[in-house]
Short mmCIF file of C-alpha atoms in Angstrom, two decimals:
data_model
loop_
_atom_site.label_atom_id
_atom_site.label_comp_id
_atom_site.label_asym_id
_atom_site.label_seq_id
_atom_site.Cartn_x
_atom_site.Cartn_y
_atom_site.Cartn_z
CA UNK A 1 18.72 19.41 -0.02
CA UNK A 2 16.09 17.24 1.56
CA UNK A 3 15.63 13.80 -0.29
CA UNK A 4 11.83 14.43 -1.64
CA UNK A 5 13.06 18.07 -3.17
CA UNK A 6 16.08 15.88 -4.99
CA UNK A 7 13.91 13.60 -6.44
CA UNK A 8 10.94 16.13 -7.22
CA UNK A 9 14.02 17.62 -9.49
CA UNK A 10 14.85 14.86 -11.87
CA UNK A 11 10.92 14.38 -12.43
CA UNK A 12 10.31 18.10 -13.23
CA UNK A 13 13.47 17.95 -15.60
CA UNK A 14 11.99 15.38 -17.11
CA UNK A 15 8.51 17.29 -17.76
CA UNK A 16 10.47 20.59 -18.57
CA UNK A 17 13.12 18.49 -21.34
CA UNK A 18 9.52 17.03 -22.98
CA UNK A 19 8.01 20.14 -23.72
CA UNK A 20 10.75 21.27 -25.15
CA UNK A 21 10.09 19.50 -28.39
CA UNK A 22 12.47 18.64 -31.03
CA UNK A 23 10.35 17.30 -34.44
CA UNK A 24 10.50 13.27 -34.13
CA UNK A 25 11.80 11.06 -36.67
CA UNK A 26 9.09 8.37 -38.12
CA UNK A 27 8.14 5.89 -35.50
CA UNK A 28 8.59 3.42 -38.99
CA UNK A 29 12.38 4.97 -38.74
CA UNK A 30 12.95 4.37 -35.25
CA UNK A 31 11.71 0.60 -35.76
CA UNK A 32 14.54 -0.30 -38.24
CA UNK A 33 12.34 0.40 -41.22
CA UNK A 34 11.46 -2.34 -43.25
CA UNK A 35 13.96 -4.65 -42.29
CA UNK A 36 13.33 -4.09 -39.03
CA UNK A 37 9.55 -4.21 -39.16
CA UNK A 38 10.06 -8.18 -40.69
CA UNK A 39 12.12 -8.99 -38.08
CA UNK A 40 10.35 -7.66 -35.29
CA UNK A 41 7.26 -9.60 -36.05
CA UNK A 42 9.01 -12.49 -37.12
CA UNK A 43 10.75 -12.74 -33.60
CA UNK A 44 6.86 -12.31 -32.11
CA UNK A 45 5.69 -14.99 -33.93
CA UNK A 46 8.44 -17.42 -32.87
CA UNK A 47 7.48 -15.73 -29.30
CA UNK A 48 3.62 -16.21 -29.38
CA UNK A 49 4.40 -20.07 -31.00
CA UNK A 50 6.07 -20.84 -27.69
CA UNK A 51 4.01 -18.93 -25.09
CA UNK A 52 1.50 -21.96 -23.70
CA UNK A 53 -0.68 -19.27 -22.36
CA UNK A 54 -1.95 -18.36 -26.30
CA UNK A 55 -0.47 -20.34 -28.20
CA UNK A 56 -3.28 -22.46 -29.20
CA UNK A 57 -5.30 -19.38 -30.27
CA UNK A 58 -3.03 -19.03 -33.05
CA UNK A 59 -2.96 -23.12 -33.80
CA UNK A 60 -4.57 -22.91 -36.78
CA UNK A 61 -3.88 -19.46 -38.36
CA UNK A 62 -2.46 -19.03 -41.63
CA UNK A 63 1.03 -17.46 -40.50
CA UNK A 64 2.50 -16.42 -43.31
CA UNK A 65 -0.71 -14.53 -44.13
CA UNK A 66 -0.82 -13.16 -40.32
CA UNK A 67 2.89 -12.27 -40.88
CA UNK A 68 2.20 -10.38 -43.96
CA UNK A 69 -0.98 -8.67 -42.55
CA UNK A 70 1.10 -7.97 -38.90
CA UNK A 71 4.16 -6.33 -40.89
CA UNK A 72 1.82 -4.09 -43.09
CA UNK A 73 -0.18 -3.09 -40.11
CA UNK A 74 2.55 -2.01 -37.68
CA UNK A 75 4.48 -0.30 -41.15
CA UNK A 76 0.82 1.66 -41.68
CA UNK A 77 0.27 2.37 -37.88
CA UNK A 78 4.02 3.13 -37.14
CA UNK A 79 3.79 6.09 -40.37
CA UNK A 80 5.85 3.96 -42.85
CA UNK A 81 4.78 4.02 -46.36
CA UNK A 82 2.37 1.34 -46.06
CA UNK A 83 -1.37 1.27 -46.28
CA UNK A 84 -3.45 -1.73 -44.28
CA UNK A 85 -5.13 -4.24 -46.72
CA UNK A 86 -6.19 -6.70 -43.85
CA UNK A 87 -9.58 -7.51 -42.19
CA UNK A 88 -10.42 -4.62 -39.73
CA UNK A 89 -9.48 -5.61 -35.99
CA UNK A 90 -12.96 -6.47 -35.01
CA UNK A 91 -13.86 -8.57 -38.18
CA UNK A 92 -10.57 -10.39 -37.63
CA UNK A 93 -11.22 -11.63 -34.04
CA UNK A 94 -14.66 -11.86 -34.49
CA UNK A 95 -14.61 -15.57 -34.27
CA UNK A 96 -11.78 -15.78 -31.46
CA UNK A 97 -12.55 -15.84 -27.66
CA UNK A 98 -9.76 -13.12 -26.42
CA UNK A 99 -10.34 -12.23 -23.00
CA UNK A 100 -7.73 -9.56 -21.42
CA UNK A 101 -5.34 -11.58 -20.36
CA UNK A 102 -4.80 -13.31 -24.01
CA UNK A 103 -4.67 -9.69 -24.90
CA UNK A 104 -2.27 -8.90 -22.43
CA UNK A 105 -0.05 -12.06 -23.31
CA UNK A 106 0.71 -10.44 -26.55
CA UNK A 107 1.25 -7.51 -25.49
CA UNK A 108 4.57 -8.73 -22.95
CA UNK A 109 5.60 -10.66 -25.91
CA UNK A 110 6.04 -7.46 -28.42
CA UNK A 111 7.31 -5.82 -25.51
CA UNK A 112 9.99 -8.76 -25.19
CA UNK A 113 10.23 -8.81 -28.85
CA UNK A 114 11.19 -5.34 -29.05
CA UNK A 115 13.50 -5.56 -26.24
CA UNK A 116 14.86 -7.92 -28.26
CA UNK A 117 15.25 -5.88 -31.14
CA UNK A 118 16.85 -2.89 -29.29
CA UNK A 119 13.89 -0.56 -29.48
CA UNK A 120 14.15 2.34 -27.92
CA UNK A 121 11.85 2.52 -24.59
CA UNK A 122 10.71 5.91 -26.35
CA UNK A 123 9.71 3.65 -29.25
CA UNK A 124 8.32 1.04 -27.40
CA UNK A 125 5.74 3.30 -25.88
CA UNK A 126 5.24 4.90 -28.88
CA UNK A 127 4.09 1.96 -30.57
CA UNK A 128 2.49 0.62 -27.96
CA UNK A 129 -0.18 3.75 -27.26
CA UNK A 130 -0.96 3.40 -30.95
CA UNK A 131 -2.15 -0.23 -30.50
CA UNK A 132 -3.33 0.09 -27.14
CA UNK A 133 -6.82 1.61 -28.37
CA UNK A 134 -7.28 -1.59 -30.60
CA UNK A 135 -8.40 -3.91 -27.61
CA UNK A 136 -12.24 -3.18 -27.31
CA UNK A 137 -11.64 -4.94 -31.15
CA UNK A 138 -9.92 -7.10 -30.28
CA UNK A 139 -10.99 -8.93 -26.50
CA UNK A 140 -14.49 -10.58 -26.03
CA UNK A 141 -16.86 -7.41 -24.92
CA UNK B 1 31.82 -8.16 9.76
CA UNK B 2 34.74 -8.29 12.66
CA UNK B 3 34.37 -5.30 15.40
CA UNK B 4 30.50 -4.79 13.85
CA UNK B 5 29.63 -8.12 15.78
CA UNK B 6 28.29 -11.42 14.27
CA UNK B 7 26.14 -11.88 11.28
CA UNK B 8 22.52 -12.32 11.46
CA UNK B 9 20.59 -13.22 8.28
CA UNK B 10 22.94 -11.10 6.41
CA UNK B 11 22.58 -8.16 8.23
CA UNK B 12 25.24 -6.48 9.65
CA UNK B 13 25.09 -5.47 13.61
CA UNK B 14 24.71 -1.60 12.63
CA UNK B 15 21.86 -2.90 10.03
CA UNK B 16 20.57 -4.51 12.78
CA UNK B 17 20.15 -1.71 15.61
CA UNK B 18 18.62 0.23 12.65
CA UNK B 19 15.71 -2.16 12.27
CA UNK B 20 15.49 -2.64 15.57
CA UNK B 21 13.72 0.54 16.98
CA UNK B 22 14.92 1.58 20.65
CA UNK B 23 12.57 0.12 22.61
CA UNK B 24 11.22 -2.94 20.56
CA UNK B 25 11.47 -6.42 22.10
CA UNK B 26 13.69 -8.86 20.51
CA UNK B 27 10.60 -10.72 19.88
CA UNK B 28 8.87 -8.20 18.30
CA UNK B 29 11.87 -7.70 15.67
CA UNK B 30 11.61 -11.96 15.17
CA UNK B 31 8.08 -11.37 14.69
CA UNK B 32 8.59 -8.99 11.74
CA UNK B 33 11.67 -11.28 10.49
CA UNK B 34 9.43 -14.41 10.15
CA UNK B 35 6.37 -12.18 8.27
CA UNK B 36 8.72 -11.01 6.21
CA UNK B 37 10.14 -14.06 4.97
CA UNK B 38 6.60 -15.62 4.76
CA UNK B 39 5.91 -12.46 2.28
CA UNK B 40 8.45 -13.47 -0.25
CA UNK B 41 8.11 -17.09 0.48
CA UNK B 42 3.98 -17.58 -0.81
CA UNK B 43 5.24 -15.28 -3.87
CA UNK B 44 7.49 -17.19 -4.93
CA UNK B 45 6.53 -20.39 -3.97
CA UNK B 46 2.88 -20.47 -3.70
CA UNK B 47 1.40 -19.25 -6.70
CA UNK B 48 -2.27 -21.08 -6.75
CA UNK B 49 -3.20 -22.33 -10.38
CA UNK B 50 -6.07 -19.75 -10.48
CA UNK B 51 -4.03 -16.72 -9.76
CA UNK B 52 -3.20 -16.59 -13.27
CA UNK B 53 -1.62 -12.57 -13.60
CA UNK B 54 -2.93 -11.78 -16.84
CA UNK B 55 -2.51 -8.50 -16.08
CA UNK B 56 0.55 -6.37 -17.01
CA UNK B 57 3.57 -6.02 -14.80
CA UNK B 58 3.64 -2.69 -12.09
CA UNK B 59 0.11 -2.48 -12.92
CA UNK B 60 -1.15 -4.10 -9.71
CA UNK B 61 1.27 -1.29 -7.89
CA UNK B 62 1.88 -1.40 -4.06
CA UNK B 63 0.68 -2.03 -0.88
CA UNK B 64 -0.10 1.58 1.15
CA UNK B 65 -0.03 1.64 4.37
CA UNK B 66 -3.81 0.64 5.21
CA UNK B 67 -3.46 -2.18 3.29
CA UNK B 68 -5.51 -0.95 0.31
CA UNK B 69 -3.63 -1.05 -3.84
CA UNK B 70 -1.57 1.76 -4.74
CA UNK B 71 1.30 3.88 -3.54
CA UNK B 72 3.02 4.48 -0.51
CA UNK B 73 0.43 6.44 1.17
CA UNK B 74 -1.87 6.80 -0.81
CA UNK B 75 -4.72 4.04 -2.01
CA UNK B 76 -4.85 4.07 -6.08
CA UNK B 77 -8.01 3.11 -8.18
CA UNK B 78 -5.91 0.00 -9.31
CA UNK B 79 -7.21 -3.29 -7.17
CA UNK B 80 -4.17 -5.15 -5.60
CA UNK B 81 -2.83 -8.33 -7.53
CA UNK B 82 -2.41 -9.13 -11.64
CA UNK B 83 -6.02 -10.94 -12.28
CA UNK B 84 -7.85 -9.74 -15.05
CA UNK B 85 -11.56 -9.67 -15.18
CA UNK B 86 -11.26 -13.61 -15.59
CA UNK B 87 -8.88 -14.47 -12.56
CA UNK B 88 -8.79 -13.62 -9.06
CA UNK B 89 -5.60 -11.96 -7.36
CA UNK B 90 -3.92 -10.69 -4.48
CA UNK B 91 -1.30 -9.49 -2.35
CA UNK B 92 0.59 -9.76 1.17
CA UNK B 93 2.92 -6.68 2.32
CA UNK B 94 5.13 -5.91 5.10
CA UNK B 95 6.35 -1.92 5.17
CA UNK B 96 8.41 -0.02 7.55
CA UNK B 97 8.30 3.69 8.15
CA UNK B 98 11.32 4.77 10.80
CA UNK B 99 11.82 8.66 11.92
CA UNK B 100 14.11 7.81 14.65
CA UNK B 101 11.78 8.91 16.81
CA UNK B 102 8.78 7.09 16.09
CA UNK B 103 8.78 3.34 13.98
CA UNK B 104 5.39 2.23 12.30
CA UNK B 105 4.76 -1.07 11.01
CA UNK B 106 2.38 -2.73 9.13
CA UNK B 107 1.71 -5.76 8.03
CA UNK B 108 -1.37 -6.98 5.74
CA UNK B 109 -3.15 -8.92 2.53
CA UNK B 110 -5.47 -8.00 -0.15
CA UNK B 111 -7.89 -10.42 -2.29
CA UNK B 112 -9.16 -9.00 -5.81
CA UNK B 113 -12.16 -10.60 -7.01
CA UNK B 114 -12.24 -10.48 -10.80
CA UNK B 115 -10.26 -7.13 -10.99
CA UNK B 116 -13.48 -6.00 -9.49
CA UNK B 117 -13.66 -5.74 -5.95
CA UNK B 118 -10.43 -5.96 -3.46
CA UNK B 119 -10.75 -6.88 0.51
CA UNK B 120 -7.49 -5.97 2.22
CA UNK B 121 -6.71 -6.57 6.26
CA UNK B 122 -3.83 -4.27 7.49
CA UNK B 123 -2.02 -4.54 11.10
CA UNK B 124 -0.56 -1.40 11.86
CA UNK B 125 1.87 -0.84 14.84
CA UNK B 126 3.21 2.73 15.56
CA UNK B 127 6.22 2.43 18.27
CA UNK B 128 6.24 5.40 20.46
CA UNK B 129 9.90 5.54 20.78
CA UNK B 130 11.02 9.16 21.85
CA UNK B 131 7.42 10.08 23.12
CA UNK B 132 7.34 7.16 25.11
CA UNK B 133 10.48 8.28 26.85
CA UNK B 134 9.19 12.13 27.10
CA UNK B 135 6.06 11.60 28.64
CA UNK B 136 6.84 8.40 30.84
CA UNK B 137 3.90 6.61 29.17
CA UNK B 138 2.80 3.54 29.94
CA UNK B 139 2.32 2.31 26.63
CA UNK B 140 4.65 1.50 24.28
CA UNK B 141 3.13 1.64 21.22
CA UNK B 142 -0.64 2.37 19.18
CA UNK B 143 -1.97 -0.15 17.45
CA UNK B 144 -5.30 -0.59 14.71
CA UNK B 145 -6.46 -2.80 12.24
CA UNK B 146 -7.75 -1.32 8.96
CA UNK B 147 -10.50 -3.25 6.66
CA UNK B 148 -10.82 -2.21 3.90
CA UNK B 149 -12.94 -2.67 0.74
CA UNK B 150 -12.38 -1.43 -3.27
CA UNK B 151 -15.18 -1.66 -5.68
CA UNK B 152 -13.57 -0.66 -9.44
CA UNK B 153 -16.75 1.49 -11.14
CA UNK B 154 -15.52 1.91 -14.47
CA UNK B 155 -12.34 2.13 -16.93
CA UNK B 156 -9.01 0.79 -17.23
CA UNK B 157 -5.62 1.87 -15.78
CA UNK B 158 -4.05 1.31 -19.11
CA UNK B 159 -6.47 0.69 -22.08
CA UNK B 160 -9.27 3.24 -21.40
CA UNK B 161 -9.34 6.74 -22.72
CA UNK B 162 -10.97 7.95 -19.35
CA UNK B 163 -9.04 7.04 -15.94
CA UNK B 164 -10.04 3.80 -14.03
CA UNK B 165 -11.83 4.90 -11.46
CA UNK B 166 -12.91 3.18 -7.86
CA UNK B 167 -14.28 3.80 -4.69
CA UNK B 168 -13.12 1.84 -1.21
CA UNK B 169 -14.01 2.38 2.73
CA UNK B 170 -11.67 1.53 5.30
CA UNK B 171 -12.74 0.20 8.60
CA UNK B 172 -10.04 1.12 11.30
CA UNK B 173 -10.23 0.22 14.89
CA UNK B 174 -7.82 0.90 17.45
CA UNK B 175 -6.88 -1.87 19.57
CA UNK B 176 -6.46 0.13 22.82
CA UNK B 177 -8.10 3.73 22.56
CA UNK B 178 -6.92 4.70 25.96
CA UNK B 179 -4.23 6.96 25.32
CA UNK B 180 -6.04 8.41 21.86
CA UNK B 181 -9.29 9.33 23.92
CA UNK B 182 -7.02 10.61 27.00
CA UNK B 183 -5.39 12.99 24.39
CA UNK B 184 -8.35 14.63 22.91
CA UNK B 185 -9.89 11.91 20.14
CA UNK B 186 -13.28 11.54 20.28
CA UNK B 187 -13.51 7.83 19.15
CA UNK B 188 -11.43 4.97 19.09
CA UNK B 189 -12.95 3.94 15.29
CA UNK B 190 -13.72 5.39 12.64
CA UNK B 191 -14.49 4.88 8.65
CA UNK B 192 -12.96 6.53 5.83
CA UNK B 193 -14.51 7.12 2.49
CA UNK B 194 -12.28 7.27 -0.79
CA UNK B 195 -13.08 7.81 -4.30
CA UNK B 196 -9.28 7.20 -6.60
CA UNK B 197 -8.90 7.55 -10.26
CA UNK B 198 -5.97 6.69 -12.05
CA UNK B 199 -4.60 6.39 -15.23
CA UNK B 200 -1.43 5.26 -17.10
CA UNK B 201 -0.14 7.51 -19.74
CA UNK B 202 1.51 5.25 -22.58
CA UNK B 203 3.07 8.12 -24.29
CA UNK B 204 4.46 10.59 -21.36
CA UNK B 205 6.35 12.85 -21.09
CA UNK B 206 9.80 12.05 -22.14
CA UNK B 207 9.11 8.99 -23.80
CA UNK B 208 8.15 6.96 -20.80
CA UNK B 209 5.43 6.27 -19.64
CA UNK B 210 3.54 7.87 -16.47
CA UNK B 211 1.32 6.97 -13.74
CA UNK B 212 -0.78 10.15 -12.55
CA UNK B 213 -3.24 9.26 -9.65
CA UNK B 214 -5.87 11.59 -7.70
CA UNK B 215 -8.07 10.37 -4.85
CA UNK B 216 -10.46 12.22 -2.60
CA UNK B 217 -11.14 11.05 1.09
CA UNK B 218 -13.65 11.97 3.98
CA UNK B 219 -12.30 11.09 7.17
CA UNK B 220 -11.89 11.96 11.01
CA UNK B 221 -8.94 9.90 11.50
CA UNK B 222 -6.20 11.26 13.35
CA UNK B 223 -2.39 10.67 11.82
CA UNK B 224 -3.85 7.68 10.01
CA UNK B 225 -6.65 6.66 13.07
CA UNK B 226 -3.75 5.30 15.09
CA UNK B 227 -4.60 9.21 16.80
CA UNK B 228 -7.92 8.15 17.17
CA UNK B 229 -11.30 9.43 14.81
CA UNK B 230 -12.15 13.47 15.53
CA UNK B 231 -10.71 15.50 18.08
CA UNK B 232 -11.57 18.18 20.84
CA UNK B 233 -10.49 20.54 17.65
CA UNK B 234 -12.45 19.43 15.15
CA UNK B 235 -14.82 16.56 15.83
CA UNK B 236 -16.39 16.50 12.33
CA UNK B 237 -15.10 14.83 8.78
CA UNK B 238 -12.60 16.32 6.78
CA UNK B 239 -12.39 15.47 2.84
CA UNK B 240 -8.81 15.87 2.12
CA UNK B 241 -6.77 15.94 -1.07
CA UNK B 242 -3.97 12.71 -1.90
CA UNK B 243 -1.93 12.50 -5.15
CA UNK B 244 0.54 10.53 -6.74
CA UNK B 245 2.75 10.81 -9.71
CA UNK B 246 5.00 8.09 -11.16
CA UNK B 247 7.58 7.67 -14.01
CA UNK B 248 7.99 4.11 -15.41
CA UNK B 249 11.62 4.48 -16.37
CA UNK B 250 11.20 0.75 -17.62
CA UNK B 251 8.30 -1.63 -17.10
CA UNK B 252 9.73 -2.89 -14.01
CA UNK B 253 11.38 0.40 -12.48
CA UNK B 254 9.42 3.41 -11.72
CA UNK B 255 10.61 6.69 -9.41
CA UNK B 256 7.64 8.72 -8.04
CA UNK B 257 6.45 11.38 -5.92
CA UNK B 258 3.04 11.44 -3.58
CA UNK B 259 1.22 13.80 -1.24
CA UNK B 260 -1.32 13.47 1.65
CA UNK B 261 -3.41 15.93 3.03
CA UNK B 262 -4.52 15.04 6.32
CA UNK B 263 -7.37 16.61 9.10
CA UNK B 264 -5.99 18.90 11.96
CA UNK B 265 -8.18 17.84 14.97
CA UNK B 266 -6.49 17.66 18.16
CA UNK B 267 -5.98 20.45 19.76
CA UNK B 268 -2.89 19.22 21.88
CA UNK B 269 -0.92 18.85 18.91
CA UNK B 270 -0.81 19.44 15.22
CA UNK B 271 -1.17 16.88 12.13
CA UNK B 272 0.77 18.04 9.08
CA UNK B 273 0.01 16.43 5.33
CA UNK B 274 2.40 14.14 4.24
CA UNK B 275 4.35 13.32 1.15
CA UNK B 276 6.94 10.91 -0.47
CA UNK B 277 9.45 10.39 -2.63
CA UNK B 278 9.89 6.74 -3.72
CA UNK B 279 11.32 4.56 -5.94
CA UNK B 280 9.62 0.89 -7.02
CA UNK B 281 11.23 -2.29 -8.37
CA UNK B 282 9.05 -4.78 -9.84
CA UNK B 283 11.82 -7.96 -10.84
CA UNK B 284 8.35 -10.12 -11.83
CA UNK B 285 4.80 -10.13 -11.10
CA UNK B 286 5.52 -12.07 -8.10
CA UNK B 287 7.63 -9.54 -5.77
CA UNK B 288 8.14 -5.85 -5.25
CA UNK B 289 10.16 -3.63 -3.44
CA UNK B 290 9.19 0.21 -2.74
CA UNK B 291 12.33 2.32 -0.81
CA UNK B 292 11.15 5.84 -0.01
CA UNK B 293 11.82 9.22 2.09
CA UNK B 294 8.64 10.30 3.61
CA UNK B 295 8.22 13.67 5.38
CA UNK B 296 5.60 13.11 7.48
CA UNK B 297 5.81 16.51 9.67
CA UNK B 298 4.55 17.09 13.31
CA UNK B 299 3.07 13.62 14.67
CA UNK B 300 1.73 14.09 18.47
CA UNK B 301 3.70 17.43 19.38
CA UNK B 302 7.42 15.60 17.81
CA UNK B 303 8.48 17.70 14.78
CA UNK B 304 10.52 17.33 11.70
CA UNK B 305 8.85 13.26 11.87
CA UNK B 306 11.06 12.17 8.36
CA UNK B 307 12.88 8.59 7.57
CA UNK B 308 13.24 6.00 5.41
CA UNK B 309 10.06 3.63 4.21
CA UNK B 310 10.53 0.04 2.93
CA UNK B 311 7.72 -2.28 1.78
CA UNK B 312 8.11 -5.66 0.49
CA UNK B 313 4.97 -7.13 -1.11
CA UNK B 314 3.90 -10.47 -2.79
CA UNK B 315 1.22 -10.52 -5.51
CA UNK B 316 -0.62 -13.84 -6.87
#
């Protein structure tokens, strides 16, 4: 079997095993629930504190309001049984100068975070393409 | 290492002959060694303060092999480097492509302006090996450079609903046309035209996430220009066909598969498309490492042209 056919097969397995779908647990399930919701943001929050590249943006933020408001938001956009009481995304950083690599900052330190945590890489993206369309909120236009 | 004969940088003596193409001056192999180091060395060393890679890791992809951002062969809407809209960024690549018969090298840098527009320079180098030895020719390899340009129009390879899109030229000049033009090409330059789009799927199939790109290209160029531009065949453009599809197994491992269409226009021999099968390691934003097996088909009357392809690259 010629090398590009053997790896053509494992990538069309891949497609063929994904449309094959089996109903998914709760993205809130496959983040540890509540439990592991709190911890997961805790453990960004420790990780944004000592990343110099944003750190100051969060210098003078009320953090355990953020914390609160970060836990119910991934809970409500992960499915759990939460609903989001917060400031929407573009209120909230309406004051803030985010450009996309403050955005992107964040976004390799939930992805450490959650590597942290043992997430799943299935979870990971999961999560991840539900907060993705947030940015235009979120950066300077 | 024993009966295999003394070390050299690591590399066994069999490693050695390998990398050394039949043909290929000692010099010419020292040449290669010292770009090669000097590609990992300003990675890792040389990071300049305004190179600041806010953009996410993989997502300034490879070097191809004229020197423009993407895949293996193919040139992605993705500019090379990790700026953002804020920063500027870069690359500098060395790749091999070796069919036993035939050896092509290339060697080249990219500069992204604001994750706008990317310049790249490429040096390619195709060895003539076996035909050299058929034929009795009096050259011993083709050579062109390739300048290219990438202007981003609109989107984002990860954050936009629609795919990024760009459009890029490449500028390709033989160095010596002589044996090109004796063969049937009509010129010795030529200028290819390339619209890309590309777009990263968060949620793929499988739970991983997937890189699916699609670019369109007008060109005349003969197995990559280094052929020559139009032929006694077929002396006008061609717009051909190139895609690429990638699995991100993790964020710093992907496995992917890409295809080439290219022009028939010689009449002396005939040009088959090309494809790939490759697999990409990005350890940090500052190095990569892309291993394939391209099938590259018929290349000047040799058939069956297939081998290994390493490229080592450096982003800032």
């Amino acid at each position: 079997m010629r090398p590009v056919t053997a790896l053509l097969l494992p990538l069309a397995a891949l497609l063929l095993s994904a449309c094959a779908t089996v109903p998914q647990r709760p993205l809130y399930d496959d983040l540890g629930g509540e439990a592991g919701v709190n911890a997961l943001v805790e453990l960004l929050l420790v990780r944004i504190s000592d990343d110099a590249r944003i750190a100051q943006q969060f210098a003078t933020v009320d953090i355990v309001h953020l914390n609160d408001k970060l836990v119910e938001q991934i809970c409500h956009v992960a499915d759990g049984p939460c609903g989001y009481t917060g400031k929407s995304m573009a209120e909230a950083h309406a004051q803030l100068a985010i450009s996309h690599a403050d955005f992107n900052a964040l976004v390799e330190d939930l992805m450490w975070a959650m590597d942290q945590r043992g997430v799943t890489r299935s979870a990971q993206n999961r999560l991840l393409a539900r907060l993705a369309p947030m940015r235009p909120d979120i950066v300077v236009p | 290492m024993g009966a295999e004969g003394t070390p050299f940088f690591g590399w066994p003596a069999a490693d050695r002959r390998y990398l050394m193409t039949a043909g290929q001056s000692k010099q010419a192999f020292f040449r290669r060694t010292a770009w090669l180091l000097a590609v990992v060395s300003v990675g890792t060393i040389a990071t300049p303060a305004w190179a600041a890679q806010g953009r996410l890791l993989a997502t300034g992809g490879a070097s191809q092999v004229e020197g423009a951002g993407g895949g293996g062969l193919v040139p992605w809407a993705t500019l090379s480097g990790y700026g953002t809209r804020e920063q500027e960024g870069g690359a500098v690549f060395a790749t091999r492509v070796d069919t036993g018969d035939y050896a092509l090298d290339v060697q080249g840098a990219a500069f992204t302006f604001g994750n706008r527009l990317e310049l790249s320079v490429a040096r390619q180098r195709l060895d003539l090996g076996q035909l050299r030895r058929q034929l009795s020719l009096p050259w011993q390899s083709l050579g062109q450079d390739v300048f290219g340009a990438k202007l981003r129009l609109a989107g984002d390879l990860v954050y936009t609903r629609p795919p990024q899109v760009s459009i890029g030229v490449q500028y390709k000049r033989l160095r010596d046309g002589a044996l090109p033009l004796a063969l049937g090409a009509r010129d010795d330059s030529g200028v290819d035209a390339y619209v890309s789009a590309s777009k990263l799927f968060l949620r793929g199939p499988g739970g991983y996430q997937w890189l699916l790109n699609g670019t369109v290209r007008s060109t005349r160029a003969n197995q990559l220009g280094l052929l020559g531009f139009g032929g006694d065949h077929k002396a006008a453009r061609s717009l051909v066909l190139e895609g690429s599809a990638a699995v991100l197994l993790a964020p710093s491992f992907a496995i992917g598969v890409e295809y080439r269409q290219k022009p028939d226009n010689l009449a002396f021999a005939r040009e088959d498309d090309w494809r790939d099968a490759f697999v990409a390691w990005f350890p940090n934003k500052h190095v990569s490492v892309v291993a394939a097996w391209a099938e590259l088909g018929s290349i000047a009357s040799l058939d069956h042209q297939r081998g290994a392809y390493l490229s080592l690259q450096t982003a800032f």
